[in-house]
XYZ file of C-alpha atoms in Angstrom:
666
model
C 96.263 188.690 75.432
C 95.498 185.761 77.660
C 94.460 182.556 76.024
C 92.188 180.390 78.102
C 92.367 176.656 77.440
C 89.189 174.686 77.922
C 89.402 171.580 79.974
C 88.522 168.512 77.958
C 85.442 166.774 79.209
C 86.359 163.685 81.146
C 84.914 160.493 79.777
C 83.196 158.293 82.308
C 83.522 154.601 81.532
C 80.693 152.510 82.877
C 81.779 148.875 83.012
C 79.451 146.455 81.382
C 77.879 144.004 83.787
C 79.892 140.822 84.270
C 78.483 137.678 82.818
C 78.743 136.192 86.306
C 76.247 138.730 87.678
C 73.679 137.543 85.129
C 73.991 133.859 85.949
C 71.901 132.662 88.864
C 73.222 130.305 91.502
C 71.017 127.585 90.071
C 72.669 127.924 86.659
C 76.147 127.961 88.187
C 75.382 124.803 90.130
C 74.296 123.170 86.875
C 77.661 124.102 85.391
C 79.337 122.464 88.378
C 77.393 119.282 87.677
C 79.354 118.933 84.439
C 82.809 119.515 85.924
C 83.942 115.948 86.548
C 87.711 116.389 86.363
C 89.258 117.368 89.715
C 91.591 119.896 88.073
C 88.605 121.680 86.535
C 86.851 121.872 89.882
C 90.031 123.227 91.465
C 90.204 125.944 88.805
C 86.556 126.778 89.541
C 87.292 127.268 93.257
C 90.064 129.737 92.457
C 87.877 132.086 90.395
C 86.325 134.035 93.266
C 84.803 133.691 96.735
C 81.354 133.215 95.244
C 82.524 130.240 93.190
C 84.306 128.802 96.217
C 81.127 129.063 98.286
C 79.005 127.430 95.568
C 81.494 124.584 95.187
C 81.347 123.939 98.922
C 77.549 123.742 98.726
C 77.663 121.513 95.664
C 80.253 118.984 96.827
C 78.781 115.758 98.158
C 81.944 113.635 98.354
C 85.321 114.379 99.967
C 88.589 112.433 100.185
C 90.994 113.798 102.786
C 94.759 113.375 102.374
C 96.149 115.382 105.270
C 95.272 115.037 108.926
C 95.827 118.706 109.736
C 93.456 119.921 107.014
C 90.492 117.855 108.195
C 88.853 120.428 110.565
C 88.920 123.249 107.985
C 87.599 120.997 105.232
C 84.702 119.800 107.332
C 83.794 123.376 108.242
C 83.734 124.326 104.574
C 81.837 121.328 103.177
C 78.610 121.105 105.151
C 76.494 118.886 102.893
C 78.728 115.849 102.505
C 77.196 112.460 101.815
C 80.501 110.563 101.372
C 83.685 111.025 103.416
C 86.836 109.022 102.635
C 89.549 109.011 105.314
C 91.306 105.868 104.060
C 94.482 107.725 103.041
C 94.499 110.167 105.939
C 97.147 109.301 108.567
C 96.471 109.207 112.307
C 92.743 108.529 112.197
C 92.000 107.426 115.760
C 89.324 107.906 118.389
C 90.551 111.416 119.155
C 90.355 112.459 115.520
C 86.843 111.047 115.231
C 85.644 112.685 118.444
C 87.010 116.076 117.372
C 85.705 115.891 113.790
C 82.354 114.193 114.305
C 81.279 115.865 117.532
C 78.262 118.188 117.643
C 78.955 121.885 117.092
C 77.657 124.915 119.043
C 74.119 125.641 117.942
C 73.286 121.997 117.426
C 74.139 121.780 113.708
C 76.415 118.945 112.651
C 77.659 118.239 109.122
C 77.503 114.486 109.792
C 73.717 114.277 109.735
C 73.624 113.922 105.929
C 76.533 111.463 105.741
C 75.513 108.145 104.166
C 78.915 106.609 103.312
C 82.114 106.587 105.368
C 85.449 105.026 104.364
C 87.761 104.338 107.313
C 89.840 101.490 105.874
C 93.343 101.147 107.381
C 92.436 103.360 110.354
C 94.534 101.247 112.700
C 94.034 103.575 115.688
C 90.245 103.360 115.597
C 88.589 101.672 118.566
C 85.105 101.239 120.035
C 84.764 104.759 121.488
C 85.478 106.288 118.080
C 82.917 104.062 116.378
C 80.354 104.943 119.038
C 80.804 108.612 118.130
C 80.427 107.801 114.431
C 77.226 105.828 114.949
C 75.721 108.446 117.258
C 76.504 111.424 115.026
C 75.643 109.838 111.653
C 71.953 108.856 111.769
C 71.778 108.513 107.965
C 74.815 106.210 107.682
C 74.216 103.359 105.227
C 77.723 102.279 104.152
C 80.960 101.979 106.093
C 84.303 100.481 105.067
C 86.527 99.320 107.944
C 88.754 97.029 105.905
C 92.280 96.427 107.216
C 91.542 98.090 110.554
C 93.714 95.566 112.346
C 92.741 96.763 115.828
C 89.032 96.087 115.359
C 87.525 93.342 117.470
C 84.239 92.332 119.057
C 83.946 95.528 121.143
C 84.142 97.596 117.973
C 81.637 95.299 116.279
C 79.296 95.846 119.221
C 79.588 99.635 118.818
C 78.923 99.296 115.103
C 75.825 97.183 115.698
C 73.995 100.332 116.854
C 74.030 101.672 113.288
C 70.558 100.327 112.616
C 70.320 101.839 109.123
C 73.520 100.195 107.874
C 73.169 98.434 104.511
C 76.757 97.927 103.332
C 79.637 96.848 105.597
C 83.217 95.939 104.657
C 85.362 94.228 107.310
C 88.136 92.836 105.105
C 90.993 91.466 107.238
C 89.606 92.662 110.566
C 91.417 89.859 112.336
C 90.012 90.541 115.806
C 86.352 90.105 114.901
C 84.977 86.719 116.015
C 81.603 84.999 115.854
C 80.511 87.040 118.892
C 81.092 90.355 117.148
C 79.481 89.116 113.939
C 76.403 88.000 115.892
C 76.031 91.473 117.412
C 76.223 93.081 113.969
C 73.667 90.625 112.589
C 71.238 91.335 115.429
C 71.672 95.121 115.424
C 72.046 95.912 111.717
C 68.768 94.429 110.555
C 68.823 96.227 107.192
C 72.213 94.842 106.142
C 72.338 93.931 102.429
C 76.054 93.710 101.561
C 78.759 92.277 103.829
C 82.431 91.452 103.216
C 84.200 89.247 105.754
C 87.166 88.379 103.535
C 90.226 87.289 105.570
C 88.363 87.600 108.910
C 90.041 84.416 110.079
C 88.310 84.177 113.469
C 84.863 83.765 111.883
C 83.647 80.153 111.892
C 80.603 78.179 110.800
C 78.790 79.277 113.953
C 79.098 82.959 113.069
C 77.886 82.364 109.509
C 74.927 80.368 110.855
C 73.896 83.210 113.169
C 74.353 85.723 110.362
C 72.173 83.722 107.986
C 69.378 83.479 110.551
C 69.321 87.178 111.451
C 70.398 89.000 108.272
C 67.836 87.504 105.952
C 67.955 90.548 103.652
C 71.574 89.950 102.608
C 72.120 90.340 98.856
C 75.917 90.137 98.723
C 78.258 88.102 100.950
C 82.029 87.597 100.735
C 83.548 84.923 102.998
C 86.730 84.424 100.957
C 89.657 82.719 102.723
C 87.657 81.911 105.851
C 88.223 78.546 107.503
C 84.576 77.612 107.135
C 83.166 74.294 105.980
C 80.153 73.011 104.071
C 78.043 73.835 107.114
C 78.390 77.522 106.299
C 77.135 76.969 102.765
C 74.202 75.057 104.217
C 73.371 78.100 106.373
C 73.881 80.507 103.460
C 71.479 78.490 101.317
C 68.611 79.906 103.409
C 69.388 83.491 102.328
C 66.564 83.770 99.814
C 67.534 87.253 98.591
C 71.227 86.482 98.040
C 72.518 87.678 94.657
C 76.316 87.513 95.011
C 78.446 84.975 96.893
C 82.250 84.828 97.019
C 83.976 81.840 98.657
C 87.420 82.284 97.091
C 90.135 80.227 98.776
C 87.842 78.372 101.190
C 89.825 75.142 101.264
C 87.369 73.261 103.511
C 84.449 73.744 101.115
C 83.780 71.001 98.580
C 81.121 69.694 96.198
C 78.770 68.678 99.009
C 78.668 72.283 100.178
C 77.829 73.602 96.704
C 75.085 70.997 96.479
C 73.230 72.888 99.241
C 72.992 75.892 96.919
C 71.464 74.019 93.982
C 67.801 74.466 94.747
C 68.133 77.460 97.086
C 69.070 81.145 96.656
C 66.744 81.641 93.686
C 68.120 85.111 92.903
C 71.824 84.164 92.833
C 73.521 86.117 90.034
C 77.220 85.763 90.843
C 79.281 83.042 92.513
C 83.063 82.774 92.783
C 84.637 79.527 93.975
C 88.131 80.264 92.632
C 91.011 78.598 94.482
C 88.667 76.231 96.345
C 90.956 73.239 95.944
C 88.344 70.630 96.893
C 85.685 71.821 94.453
C 85.327 69.740 91.282
C 83.162 69.881 88.177
C 80.441 68.009 90.039
C 80.040 70.906 92.468
C 79.996 73.481 89.673
C 77.298 71.512 87.867
C 75.194 71.641 91.047
C 75.395 75.434 91.035
C 74.556 75.665 87.340
C 71.574 73.301 87.582
C 69.863 75.374 90.234
C 70.336 78.811 88.670
C 69.794 78.502 84.942
C 67.896 81.777 84.652
C 69.550 83.964 87.304
C 73.315 83.292 87.098
C 75.240 86.073 85.341
C 78.810 85.578 86.628
C 80.755 82.389 87.331
C 84.264 82.395 88.793
C 86.046 79.045 88.869
C 89.719 79.879 88.502
C 92.378 77.531 89.849
C 89.916 75.032 91.283
C 89.524 72.502 88.474
C 92.427 71.174 86.446
C 90.249 70.830 83.350
C 86.655 71.338 82.242
C 85.143 68.179 80.756
C 82.148 67.822 78.440
C 79.436 67.284 81.131
C 80.100 70.697 82.659
C 80.598 72.454 79.322
C 77.333 71.082 77.990
C 75.566 72.213 81.143
C 76.620 75.800 80.409
C 74.012 76.061 77.668
C 71.417 76.080 80.445
C 72.854 79.391 81.695
C 70.866 81.486 79.265
C 71.978 84.845 80.675
C 75.613 84.168 81.649
C 77.744 87.239 80.971
C 81.041 86.460 82.701
C 83.063 83.262 83.108
C 86.574 82.903 84.532
C 88.356 79.542 84.426
C 91.919 80.769 85.002
C 94.615 78.143 85.404
C 92.709 75.233 83.834
C 93.746 72.998 80.977
C 91.547 73.625 77.928
C 91.469 72.709 74.254
C 89.830 73.986 71.081
C 86.725 71.891 71.694
C 86.131 73.211 75.219
C 86.590 76.839 74.166
C 84.321 76.309 71.192
C 81.680 74.768 73.456
C 81.836 77.738 75.829
C 81.449 80.106 72.896
C 78.539 78.175 71.432
C 76.658 77.614 74.698
C 77.122 81.062 76.291
C 75.621 83.485 73.801
C 75.745 86.676 75.886
C 79.315 86.723 77.190
C 80.802 90.089 78.110
C 83.872 88.817 80.020
C 86.045 85.702 79.613
C 89.026 84.898 81.837
C 91.580 82.362 80.558
C 94.659 83.590 82.428
C 97.382 80.910 82.594
C 95.170 78.337 80.912
C 97.229 75.625 79.211
C 96.141 74.558 75.735
C 94.759 77.875 74.470
C 95.461 78.048 70.724
C 94.477 80.227 67.782
C 91.836 77.693 66.794
C 90.295 77.732 70.255
C 90.166 81.530 70.374
C 88.560 81.632 66.932
C 85.906 79.171 68.108
C 85.357 81.123 71.323
C 84.882 84.641 69.953
C 82.820 83.946 66.845
C 79.432 85.578 67.229
C 80.369 87.397 70.457
C 80.094 90.996 69.300
C 79.391 92.218 72.855
C 82.547 90.778 74.434
C 84.269 93.587 76.352
C 86.873 91.899 78.596
C 89.231 89.106 77.511
C 92.122 87.885 79.673
C 94.681 85.750 77.816
C 97.586 86.276 80.233
C 100.370 83.698 79.714
C 98.544 81.929 76.880
C 101.861 81.354 75.154
C 100.574 79.561 72.048
C 98.411 82.282 70.567
C 99.657 84.279 67.584
C 98.479 87.082 65.312
C 95.739 84.726 64.092
C 94.017 85.063 67.478
C 94.176 88.838 67.299
C 92.733 88.641 63.797
C 89.726 86.673 65.075
C 89.299 88.990 68.075
C 89.457 92.051 65.821
C 86.892 90.584 63.438
C 84.252 89.620 65.997
C 84.894 91.682 69.161
C 84.865 95.286 68.001
C 83.409 96.471 71.340
C 86.372 95.123 73.309
C 87.376 97.410 76.195
C 90.011 95.341 78.040
C 92.515 92.869 76.533
C 95.298 91.215 78.538
C 98.073 89.545 76.529
C 100.957 89.358 79.001
C 103.722 86.936 77.912
C 102.099 86.193 74.543
C 105.468 86.189 72.761
C 104.213 85.221 69.297
C 102.221 88.408 68.732
C 103.752 90.784 66.174
C 103.047 94.019 64.352
C 100.567 92.292 62.042
C 98.230 91.334 64.879
C 98.511 94.733 66.542
C 97.664 96.420 63.246
C 94.407 94.483 63.026
C 93.662 95.218 66.674
C 94.249 98.935 66.197
C 92.068 99.162 63.107
C 89.048 97.297 64.550
C 89.034 97.695 68.352
C 88.930 101.469 68.648
C 87.103 101.322 72.010
C 90.002 99.663 73.859
C 90.660 101.292 77.220
C 93.039 98.742 78.789
C 95.767 96.772 77.002
C 98.426 94.612 78.669
C 101.371 93.680 76.431
C 103.847 92.984 79.236
C 106.729 90.708 78.145
C 105.535 90.529 74.522
C 108.893 90.583 72.745
C 107.226 90.831 69.324
C 105.967 94.343 70.035
C 107.969 96.952 68.081
C 107.758 100.657 67.333
C 105.654 99.970 64.237
C 103.315 97.875 66.344
C 102.858 100.786 68.733
C 102.165 103.053 65.776
C 99.335 100.728 64.747
C 97.976 100.691 68.314
C 98.058 104.474 68.600
C 94.768 104.609 66.694
C 93.118 103.285 69.891
C 92.647 106.824 71.154
C 90.431 105.735 74.096
C 93.307 103.908 75.835
C 93.514 104.638 79.551
C 95.844 101.852 80.747
C 98.794 100.564 78.701
C 101.347 98.046 79.979
C 104.532 97.622 77.934
C 106.858 96.258 80.619
C 109.701 94.040 79.336
C 108.957 94.980 75.705
C 112.654 95.236 74.853
C 112.154 96.021 71.161
C 110.434 99.368 71.545
C 112.136 102.764 71.629
C 111.386 106.460 71.989
C 109.985 106.478 68.459
C 107.242 103.994 69.334
C 106.434 105.872 72.537
C 106.105 109.085 70.528
C 103.455 107.426 68.341
C 101.463 106.432 71.431
C 101.803 109.799 73.163
C 100.700 111.758 70.108
C 97.300 110.043 69.835
C 96.538 108.271 73.121
C 96.088 111.508 75.028
C 93.662 110.019 77.577
C 96.247 107.665 79.104
C 96.053 107.385 82.901
C 98.600 104.584 83.476
C 101.728 103.685 81.502
C 104.043 100.810 82.443
C 107.513 100.863 80.826
C 109.242 98.511 83.298
C 112.612 97.366 81.891
C 111.960 98.927 78.474
C 115.662 99.499 77.923
C 115.142 101.330 74.622
C 113.140 104.133 76.241
C 114.972 107.375 77.049
C 114.505 111.082 77.576
C 113.045 111.833 74.123
C 110.212 109.370 74.680
C 109.421 110.971 78.030
C 109.362 114.373 76.360
C 106.590 113.109 74.084
C 104.689 111.617 77.038
C 104.896 114.878 78.993
C 103.315 116.862 76.159
C 100.795 114.298 74.890
C 99.609 112.485 78.017
C 98.793 115.328 80.398
C 96.299 113.225 82.384
C 98.803 110.512 83.305
C 98.465 109.415 86.935
C 100.755 106.370 87.118
C 104.129 105.824 85.411
C 106.631 102.975 85.809
C 110.165 103.722 84.542
C 112.017 101.150 86.639
C 115.228 99.889 85.005
C 114.816 102.176 81.949
C 118.552 102.733 82.033
C 118.695 105.530 79.429
C 116.481 107.899 81.416
C 118.388 110.840 82.900
C 117.628 114.057 84.780
C 116.528 115.601 81.489
C 113.774 113.004 81.212
C 112.643 113.662 84.776
C 112.390 117.373 84.032
C 109.983 116.522 81.216
C 107.976 114.287 83.556
C 107.757 117.109 86.106
C 105.219 118.781 83.788
C 102.679 116.039 84.585
C 100.806 117.811 87.363
C 98.297 114.946 87.826
C 100.977 112.255 88.312
C 100.331 110.327 91.542
C 102.443 107.157 91.310
C 106.020 107.119 89.955
C 108.343 104.091 89.965
C 111.935 104.560 88.834
C 114.077 101.867 90.403
C 117.775 101.718 89.528
C 117.924 104.652 87.161
C 121.681 105.205 87.273
C 121.645 108.392 85.201
C 119.320 110.352 87.467
C 120.386 112.434 90.451
C 118.907 114.702 93.088
C 118.583 117.406 90.432
C 115.996 115.363 88.541
C 114.201 114.355 91.734
C 113.980 118.000 92.736
C 112.207 118.780 89.452
C 109.723 115.962 90.148
C 109.088 117.213 93.690
C 108.421 120.764 92.517
C 106.319 119.918 89.446
C 104.337 116.812 90.373
C 102.179 118.286 93.135
C 99.816 115.299 93.210
C 102.581 112.721 93.773
C 101.557 110.234 96.473
C 103.705 107.143 95.742
C 107.409 107.186 94.831
C 109.859 104.335 94.348
C 113.537 105.296 93.928
C 115.086 102.045 95.160
C 118.735 101.633 94.070
C 118.966 105.134 92.588
C 122.546 105.511 93.755
C 122.953 109.184 92.812
C 120.032 110.479 94.883
C 121.215 111.909 98.182
C 120.065 114.313 100.891
C 119.522 117.157 98.424
C 116.818 115.168 96.638
C 115.224 114.146 99.935
C 115.154 117.734 101.158
C 113.310 118.723 97.967
C 110.725 116.001 98.651
C 110.411 117.151 102.250
C 109.719 120.707 101.110
C 107.490 120.203 98.073
C 105.987 116.675 98.021
C 103.394 117.370 100.685
C 100.993 114.627 99.492
C 103.515 111.767 99.480
C 102.036 108.714 101.238
C 104.400 105.926 100.168
C 108.139 105.956 99.479
C 110.861 103.392 98.797
C 114.352 104.710 99.615
C 116.077 101.337 99.888
C 119.803 101.356 98.969
C 119.864 105.148 98.382
C 122.957 107.007 99.744
C 121.014 109.283 102.087
C 122.313 110.289 105.514
C 120.821 110.745 108.967
C 119.954 114.381 108.242
C 118.213 113.700 104.944
C 116.165 110.812 106.316
C 115.160 112.801 109.399
C 114.021 115.813 107.372
C 111.982 113.648 104.994
C 110.305 111.586 107.711
C 109.529 114.685 109.773
C 108.165 116.923 107.004
C 106.199 114.413 104.911
C 103.024 114.712 106.972
C 101.025 112.291 104.815
C 103.647 109.514 104.758
C 102.246 106.153 105.864
C 104.377 103.519 104.079
C 108.182 103.648 104.052
C 110.693 101.098 102.738
C 114.092 101.842 104.268
C 116.173 98.722 103.589
C 119.981 98.992 103.585
C 120.475 102.719 103.952
C 124.228 102.321 104.361
C 124.890 105.953 105.308
C 122.201 106.077 108.016
C 123.316 105.250 111.557
C 121.282 103.464 114.203
C 120.655 106.828 115.855
C 119.483 108.179 112.505
C 116.926 105.390 112.187
C 115.748 105.981 115.766
C 115.200 109.713 115.284
C 113.526 109.361 111.886
C 111.106 106.671 113.083
C 110.240 108.463 116.320
C 109.357 111.669 114.525
C 107.019 109.818 112.131
C 105.685 106.943 114.241
C 102.263 108.520 114.651
C 101.654 108.359 110.878
C 103.350 105.172 109.702
C 101.166 102.172 108.916
C 103.727 100.057 107.038
C 107.489 99.900 107.427
C 110.115 97.735 105.760
C 113.529 97.396 107.434
C 116.488 95.025 107.247
C 116.231 92.303 109.912
C 119.553 93.192 111.563
C 117.883 96.311 112.993
C 115.321 94.236 114.871
C 117.649 93.636 117.810
C 119.342 97.050 117.594
C 116.417 99.475 117.610
C 115.112 100.303 121.078
C 112.286 98.117 122.324
C 110.429 101.260 123.383
C 110.355 102.535 119.780
C 109.164 99.197 118.432
C 106.405 99.065 121.057
C 105.257 102.578 120.125
C 105.142 101.674 116.434
C 103.149 98.545 117.187
C 100.739 100.442 119.452
C 100.151 102.969 116.664
C 99.163 100.123 114.327
C 102.354 100.109 112.232
C 103.147 96.764 110.605
C 106.901 96.149 110.266
C 108.265 93.760 107.670
C 111.779 92.572 108.490
C 113.828 91.702 105.399
C 116.513 89.004 105.461
C 118.687 90.536 102.750
C 122.412 90.969 102.451
C 123.737 94.291 101.146
C 124.440 93.733 97.452
C 124.968 96.745 95.191
C 123.998 95.830 91.615
């Protein structure tokens, strides 16, 4: 008998619809609105092609790190409003012409661009700026700071950007009064202008600017060689709200007198380091702006602040910020400032002689809204000052206490219990800080920036307390903290995942094991580890592989790092922009590979590389000369390197600093 087996019925599985198919593009774009962290946005892009496309439509701002990726990025992101090329090497006229030129079909991504950052683009000239102006009709802000090749021709090209409202020309040394006049005539809508360190600008240029750019609201002429005549011209800018004349040594009280009854909307003025300004000039400013002035900067210009000026402060009914760094003060003067300025949010007393516990107590009483307090190098203050600050300033966000040696665990305990909103704390060179003090501070869970350099009485145990609770830390400075070792770094690597900047220089107990812990910090961008004698190329290799975001690295005097470590950097550290290899035992081959493969490298310190020959220097610099903007070399190479190479580096905008240093291995 034959037995027939029935086939089992096959079960058909119908997949349930994905949640992503239910969500509309509008809802997904709303989700993107809430993804602020760059790592979260990166994870979003990797989900699928749909998410990648939506992110490209959503992104309005882009910062480019690599020159070779620029064309693809600009093809992907079509709706940009802000483009930052400040850290991108080799930005010159050719790059601009290729990237900003019109595309087939007439569409160009630049038409929506409102803000462009081109600072340090040393190869940029007038033809490149003409392309920018022509292709960016909506351009309102442009930053050309430290573009050392910019002169009057470039200013003339820029003057055609008629919609420009914000212009930064910091240290554009070639711009003269002629170029400034063209900008003033062409850019009629200009509201904010920075001319800091533009040393060729004189009183004549400022006079022309003041006559033509009457809509200016913010002006920075710091360190210019201008006189009182410029302030006389500026006094006619009726809409001016912010004026910075820091370091203008030819300006004095007579110049400030011009401002007394003019500039009715002036909210901020900074005359710091104006050596010829006295209290009389400051009183002139105060008398004319009792209602409007919100910020007053007067650091390092007056040796002391006498009663006439302090009493005048009570007329500044809305003053929120005052900086008198470097002056001699006493309890009475600080008490008068506190009593007369009821709405202070920021007080700067850095390097002020005479600051005592009594003065701080008088200053802070009643100032519940104080958020920033700078007491750097106020050597006389003790825990009593921290007690007063903790009692009255519970909204404090930034506190600087560098070199305040008399502070101990007791003061830090009060600070930790009352100032829970602290985001920035500087305890550099405070020898009274101990592990128990750090335990007390660890309750400040909002800390983003913590400086503990030269705190020789802290150890891994104290760092573990900080790392366990201060999980939002972005910057940590442990310079010369000799008690810190690998175990402390293990705690940092697990607790402070968002760390971007770390200084381990001269932490002599740190070894390769510690660097392997640090390699887990994927967001780390800036790492300093000078003279760590226990680390080798093995540890550096771990850093290169793990820290993908690393852009600045200092391994000066790390005598056990050789070509193997450099080859790892060359292969994995593709975003590295700045490196210090001085005194490292690398050879011609290692230096050549690093300088050739690090495509983003712009700043290299190569002092006393004893195992690198003259030919090695020549080859390494030639292969990277198109990217380098800064270079530090020992002065003996100045007459040995070929003149042709030095001319090429100069033509590419590279600034070479020649160091007069003998080879000393310490």
